[in-house]
Short mmCIF file of N, CA, C and O in Angstrom, two decimals:
data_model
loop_
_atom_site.label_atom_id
_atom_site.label_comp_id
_atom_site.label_asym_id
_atom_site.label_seq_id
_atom_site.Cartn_x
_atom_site.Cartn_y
_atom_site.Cartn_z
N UNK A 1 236.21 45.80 -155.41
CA UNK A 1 234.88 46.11 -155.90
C UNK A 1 234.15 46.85 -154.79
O UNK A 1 234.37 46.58 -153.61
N UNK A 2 233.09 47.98 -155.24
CA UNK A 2 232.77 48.63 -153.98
C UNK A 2 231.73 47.72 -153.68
O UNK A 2 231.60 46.60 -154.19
N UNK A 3 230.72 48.45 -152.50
CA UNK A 3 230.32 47.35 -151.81
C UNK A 3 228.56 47.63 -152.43
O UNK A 3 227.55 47.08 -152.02
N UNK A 4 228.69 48.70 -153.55
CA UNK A 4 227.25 49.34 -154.49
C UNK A 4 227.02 48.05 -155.09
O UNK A 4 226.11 47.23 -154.95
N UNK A 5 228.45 48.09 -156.03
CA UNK A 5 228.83 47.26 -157.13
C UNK A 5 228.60 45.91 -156.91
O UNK A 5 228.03 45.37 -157.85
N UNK A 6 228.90 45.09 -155.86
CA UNK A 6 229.06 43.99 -155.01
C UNK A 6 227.90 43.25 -154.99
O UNK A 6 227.68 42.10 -155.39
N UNK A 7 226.91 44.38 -154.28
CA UNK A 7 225.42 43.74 -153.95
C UNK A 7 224.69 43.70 -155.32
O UNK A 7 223.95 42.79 -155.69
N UNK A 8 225.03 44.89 -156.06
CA UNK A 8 224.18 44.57 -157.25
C UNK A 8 224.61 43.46 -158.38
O UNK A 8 223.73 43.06 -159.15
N UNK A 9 225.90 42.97 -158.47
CA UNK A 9 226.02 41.82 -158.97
C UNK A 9 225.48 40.47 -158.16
O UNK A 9 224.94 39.59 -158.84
N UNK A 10 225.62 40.27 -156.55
CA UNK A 10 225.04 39.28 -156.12
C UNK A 10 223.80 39.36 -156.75
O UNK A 10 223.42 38.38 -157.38
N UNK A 11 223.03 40.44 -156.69
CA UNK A 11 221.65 40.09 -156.71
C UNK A 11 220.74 39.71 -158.25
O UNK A 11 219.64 39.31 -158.61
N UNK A 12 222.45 40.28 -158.96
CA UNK A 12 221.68 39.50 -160.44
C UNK A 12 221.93 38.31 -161.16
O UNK A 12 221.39 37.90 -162.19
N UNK A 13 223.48 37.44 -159.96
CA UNK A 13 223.73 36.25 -159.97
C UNK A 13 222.21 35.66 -159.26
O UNK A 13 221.67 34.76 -159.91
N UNK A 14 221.46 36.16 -157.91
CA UNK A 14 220.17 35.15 -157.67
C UNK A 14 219.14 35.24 -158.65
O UNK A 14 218.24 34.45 -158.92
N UNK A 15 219.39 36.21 -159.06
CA UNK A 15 218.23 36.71 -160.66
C UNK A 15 218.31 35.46 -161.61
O UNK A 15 217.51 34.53 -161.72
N UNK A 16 219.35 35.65 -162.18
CA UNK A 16 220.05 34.77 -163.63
C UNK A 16 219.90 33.23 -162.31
O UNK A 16 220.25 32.36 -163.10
N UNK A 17 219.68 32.56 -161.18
CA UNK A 17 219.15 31.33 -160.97
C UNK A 17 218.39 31.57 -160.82
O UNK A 17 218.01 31.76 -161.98
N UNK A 18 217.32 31.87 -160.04
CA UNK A 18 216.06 31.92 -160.40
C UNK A 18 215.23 32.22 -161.80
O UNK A 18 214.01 32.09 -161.69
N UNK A 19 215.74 32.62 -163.13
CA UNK A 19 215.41 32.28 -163.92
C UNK A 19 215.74 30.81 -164.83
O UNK A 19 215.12 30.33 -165.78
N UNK A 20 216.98 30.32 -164.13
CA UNK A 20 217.52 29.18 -164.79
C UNK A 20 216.47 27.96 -164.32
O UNK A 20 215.89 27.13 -165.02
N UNK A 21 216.46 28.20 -162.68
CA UNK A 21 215.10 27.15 -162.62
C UNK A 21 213.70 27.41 -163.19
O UNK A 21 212.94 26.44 -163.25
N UNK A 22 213.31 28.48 -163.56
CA UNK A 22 212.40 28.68 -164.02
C UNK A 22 212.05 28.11 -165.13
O UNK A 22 210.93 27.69 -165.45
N UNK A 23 213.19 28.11 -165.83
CA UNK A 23 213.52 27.14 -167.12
C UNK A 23 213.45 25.64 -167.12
O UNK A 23 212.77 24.79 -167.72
N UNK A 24 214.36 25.63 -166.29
CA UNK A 24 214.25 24.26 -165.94
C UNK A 24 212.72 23.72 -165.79
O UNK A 24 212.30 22.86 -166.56
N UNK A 25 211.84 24.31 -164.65
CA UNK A 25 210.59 24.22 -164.63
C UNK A 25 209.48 23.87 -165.75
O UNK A 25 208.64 22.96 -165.80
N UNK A 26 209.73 24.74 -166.46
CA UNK A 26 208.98 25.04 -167.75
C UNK A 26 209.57 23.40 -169.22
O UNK A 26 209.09 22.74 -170.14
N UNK A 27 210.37 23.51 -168.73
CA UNK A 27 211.15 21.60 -169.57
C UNK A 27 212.03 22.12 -170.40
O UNK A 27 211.72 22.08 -171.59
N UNK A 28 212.79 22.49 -170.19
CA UNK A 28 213.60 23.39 -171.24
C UNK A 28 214.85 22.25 -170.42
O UNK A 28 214.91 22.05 -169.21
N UNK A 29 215.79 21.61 -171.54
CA UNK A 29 216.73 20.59 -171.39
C UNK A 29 218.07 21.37 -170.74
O UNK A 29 218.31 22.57 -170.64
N UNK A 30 218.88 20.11 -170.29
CA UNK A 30 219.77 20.74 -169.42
C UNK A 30 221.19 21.58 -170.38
O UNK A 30 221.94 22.43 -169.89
N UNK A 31 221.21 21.26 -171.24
CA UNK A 31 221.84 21.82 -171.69
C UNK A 31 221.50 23.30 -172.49
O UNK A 31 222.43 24.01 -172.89
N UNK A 32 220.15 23.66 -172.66
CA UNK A 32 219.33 24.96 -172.70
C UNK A 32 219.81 25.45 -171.28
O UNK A 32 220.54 26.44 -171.37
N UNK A 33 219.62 25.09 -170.20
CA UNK A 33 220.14 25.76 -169.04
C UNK A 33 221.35 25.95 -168.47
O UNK A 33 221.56 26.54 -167.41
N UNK A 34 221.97 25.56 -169.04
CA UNK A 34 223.36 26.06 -169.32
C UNK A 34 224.15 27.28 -169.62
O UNK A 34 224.78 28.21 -169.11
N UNK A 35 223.53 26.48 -171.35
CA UNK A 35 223.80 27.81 -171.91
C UNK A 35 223.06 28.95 -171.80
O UNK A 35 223.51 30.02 -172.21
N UNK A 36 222.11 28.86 -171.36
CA UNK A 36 221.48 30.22 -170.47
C UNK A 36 222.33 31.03 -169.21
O UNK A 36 222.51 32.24 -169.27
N UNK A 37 222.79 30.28 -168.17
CA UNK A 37 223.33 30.45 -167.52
C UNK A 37 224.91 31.10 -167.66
O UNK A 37 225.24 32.02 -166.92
N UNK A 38 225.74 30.62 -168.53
CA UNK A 38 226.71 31.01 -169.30
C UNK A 38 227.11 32.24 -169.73
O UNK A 38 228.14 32.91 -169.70
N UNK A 39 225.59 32.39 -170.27
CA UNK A 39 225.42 33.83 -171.45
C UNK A 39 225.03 34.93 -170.09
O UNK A 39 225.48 36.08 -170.07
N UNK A 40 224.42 34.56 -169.34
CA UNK A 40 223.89 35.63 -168.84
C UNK A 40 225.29 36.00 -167.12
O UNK A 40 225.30 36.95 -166.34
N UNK A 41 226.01 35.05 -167.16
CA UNK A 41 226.90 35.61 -166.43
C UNK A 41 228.40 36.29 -167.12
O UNK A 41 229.30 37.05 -166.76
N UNK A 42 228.04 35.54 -168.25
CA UNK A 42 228.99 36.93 -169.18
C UNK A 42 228.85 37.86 -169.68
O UNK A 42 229.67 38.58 -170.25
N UNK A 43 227.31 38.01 -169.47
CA UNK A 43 226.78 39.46 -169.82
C UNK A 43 227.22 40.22 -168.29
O UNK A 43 227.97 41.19 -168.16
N UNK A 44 226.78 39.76 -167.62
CA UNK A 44 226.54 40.62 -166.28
C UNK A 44 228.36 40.77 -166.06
O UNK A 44 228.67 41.91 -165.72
N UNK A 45 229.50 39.82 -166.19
CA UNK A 45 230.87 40.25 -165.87
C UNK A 45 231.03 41.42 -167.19
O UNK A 45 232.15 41.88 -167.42
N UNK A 46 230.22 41.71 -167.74
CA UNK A 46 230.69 42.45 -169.24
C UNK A 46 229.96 43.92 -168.35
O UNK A 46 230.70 44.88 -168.15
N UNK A 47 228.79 43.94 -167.98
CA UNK A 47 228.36 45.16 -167.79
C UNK A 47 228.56 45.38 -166.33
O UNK A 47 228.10 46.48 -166.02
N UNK A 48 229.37 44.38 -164.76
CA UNK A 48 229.91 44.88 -163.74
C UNK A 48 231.18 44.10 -163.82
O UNK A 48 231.42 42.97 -163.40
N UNK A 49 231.81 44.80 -164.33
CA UNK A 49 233.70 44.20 -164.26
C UNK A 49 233.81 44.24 -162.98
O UNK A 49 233.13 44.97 -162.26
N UNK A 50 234.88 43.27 -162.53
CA UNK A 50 235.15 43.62 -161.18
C UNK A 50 236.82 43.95 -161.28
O UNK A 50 237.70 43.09 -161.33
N UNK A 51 237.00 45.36 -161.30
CA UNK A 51 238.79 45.21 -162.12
C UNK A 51 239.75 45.21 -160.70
O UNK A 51 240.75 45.93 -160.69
N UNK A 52 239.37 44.26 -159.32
CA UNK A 52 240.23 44.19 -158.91
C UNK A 52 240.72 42.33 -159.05
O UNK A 52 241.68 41.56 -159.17
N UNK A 53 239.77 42.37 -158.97
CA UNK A 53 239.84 40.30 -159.31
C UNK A 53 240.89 40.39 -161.27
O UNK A 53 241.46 39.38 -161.68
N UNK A 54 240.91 41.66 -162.07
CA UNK A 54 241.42 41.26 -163.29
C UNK A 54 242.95 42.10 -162.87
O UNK A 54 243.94 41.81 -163.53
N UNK A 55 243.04 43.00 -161.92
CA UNK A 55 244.42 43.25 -161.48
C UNK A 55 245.08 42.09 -160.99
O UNK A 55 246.15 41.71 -161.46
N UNK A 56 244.30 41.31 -159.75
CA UNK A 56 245.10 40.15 -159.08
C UNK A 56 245.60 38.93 -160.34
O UNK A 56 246.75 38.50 -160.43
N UNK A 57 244.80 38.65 -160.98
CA UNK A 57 244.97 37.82 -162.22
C UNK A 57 246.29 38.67 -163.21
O UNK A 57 247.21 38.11 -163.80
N UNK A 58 246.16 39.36 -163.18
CA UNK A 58 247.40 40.20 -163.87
C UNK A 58 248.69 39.78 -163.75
O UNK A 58 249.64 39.34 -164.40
N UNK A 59 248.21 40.23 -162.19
CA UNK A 59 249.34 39.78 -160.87
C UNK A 59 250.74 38.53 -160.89
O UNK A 59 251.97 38.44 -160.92
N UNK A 60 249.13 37.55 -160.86
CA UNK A 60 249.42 36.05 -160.80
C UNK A 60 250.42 35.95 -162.03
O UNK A 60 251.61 35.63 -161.99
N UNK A 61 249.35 36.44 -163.52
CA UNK A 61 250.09 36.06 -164.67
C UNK A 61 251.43 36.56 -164.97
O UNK A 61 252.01 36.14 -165.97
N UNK A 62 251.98 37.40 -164.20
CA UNK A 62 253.04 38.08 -164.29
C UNK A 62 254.20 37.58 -163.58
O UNK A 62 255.35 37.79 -163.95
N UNK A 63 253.87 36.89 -162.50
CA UNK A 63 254.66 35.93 -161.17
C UNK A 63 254.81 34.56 -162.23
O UNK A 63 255.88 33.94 -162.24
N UNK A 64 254.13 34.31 -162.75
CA UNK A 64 254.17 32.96 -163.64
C UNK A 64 254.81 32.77 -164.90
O UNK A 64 255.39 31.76 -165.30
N UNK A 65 254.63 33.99 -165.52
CA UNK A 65 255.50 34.43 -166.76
C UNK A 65 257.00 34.45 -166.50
O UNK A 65 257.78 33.68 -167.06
N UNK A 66 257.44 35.59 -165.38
CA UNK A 66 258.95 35.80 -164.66
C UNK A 66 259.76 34.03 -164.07
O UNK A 66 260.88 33.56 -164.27
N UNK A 67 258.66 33.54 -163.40
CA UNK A 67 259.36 32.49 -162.62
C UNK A 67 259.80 31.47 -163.99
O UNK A 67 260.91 30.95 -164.14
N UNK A 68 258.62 31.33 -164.94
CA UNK A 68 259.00 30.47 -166.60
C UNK A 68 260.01 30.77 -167.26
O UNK A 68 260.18 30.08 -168.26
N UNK A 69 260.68 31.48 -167.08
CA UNK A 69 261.20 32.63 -168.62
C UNK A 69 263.02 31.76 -168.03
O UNK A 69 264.05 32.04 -168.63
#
């Protein structure tokens, strides 16, 4: 992942908590903050893939498949 890409996902993982406590704050139950939390980090892996973490996973699944078979 470059290092553009990198910072701007950290910074919308502290985003997406700081709105989760915000929630929290406001009385919104723990399981509302959850699934808040959930949704909004599968939005953000949906709109910054990181396609070297889904190559290594590839990787893995492929070493695991061969060694099974």
């Amino acid at each position: 992942m470059d290092p553009k890409n990198s910072l701007e996902k950290a910074t919308a993982l502290y985003a997406i908590g700081d709105a989760a406590e915000d929630l929290k704050k406001a009385g919104a139950e723990d399981f509302e903050v959850k699934a808040f939390i959930t949704g909004a980090r599968d939005k953000l892996a949906q709109e910054r893939p990181d396609y070297d973490k889904y190559a290594k996973a590839y990787a893995a699944s492929a070493r695991f498949n061969e060694a099974n078979q």
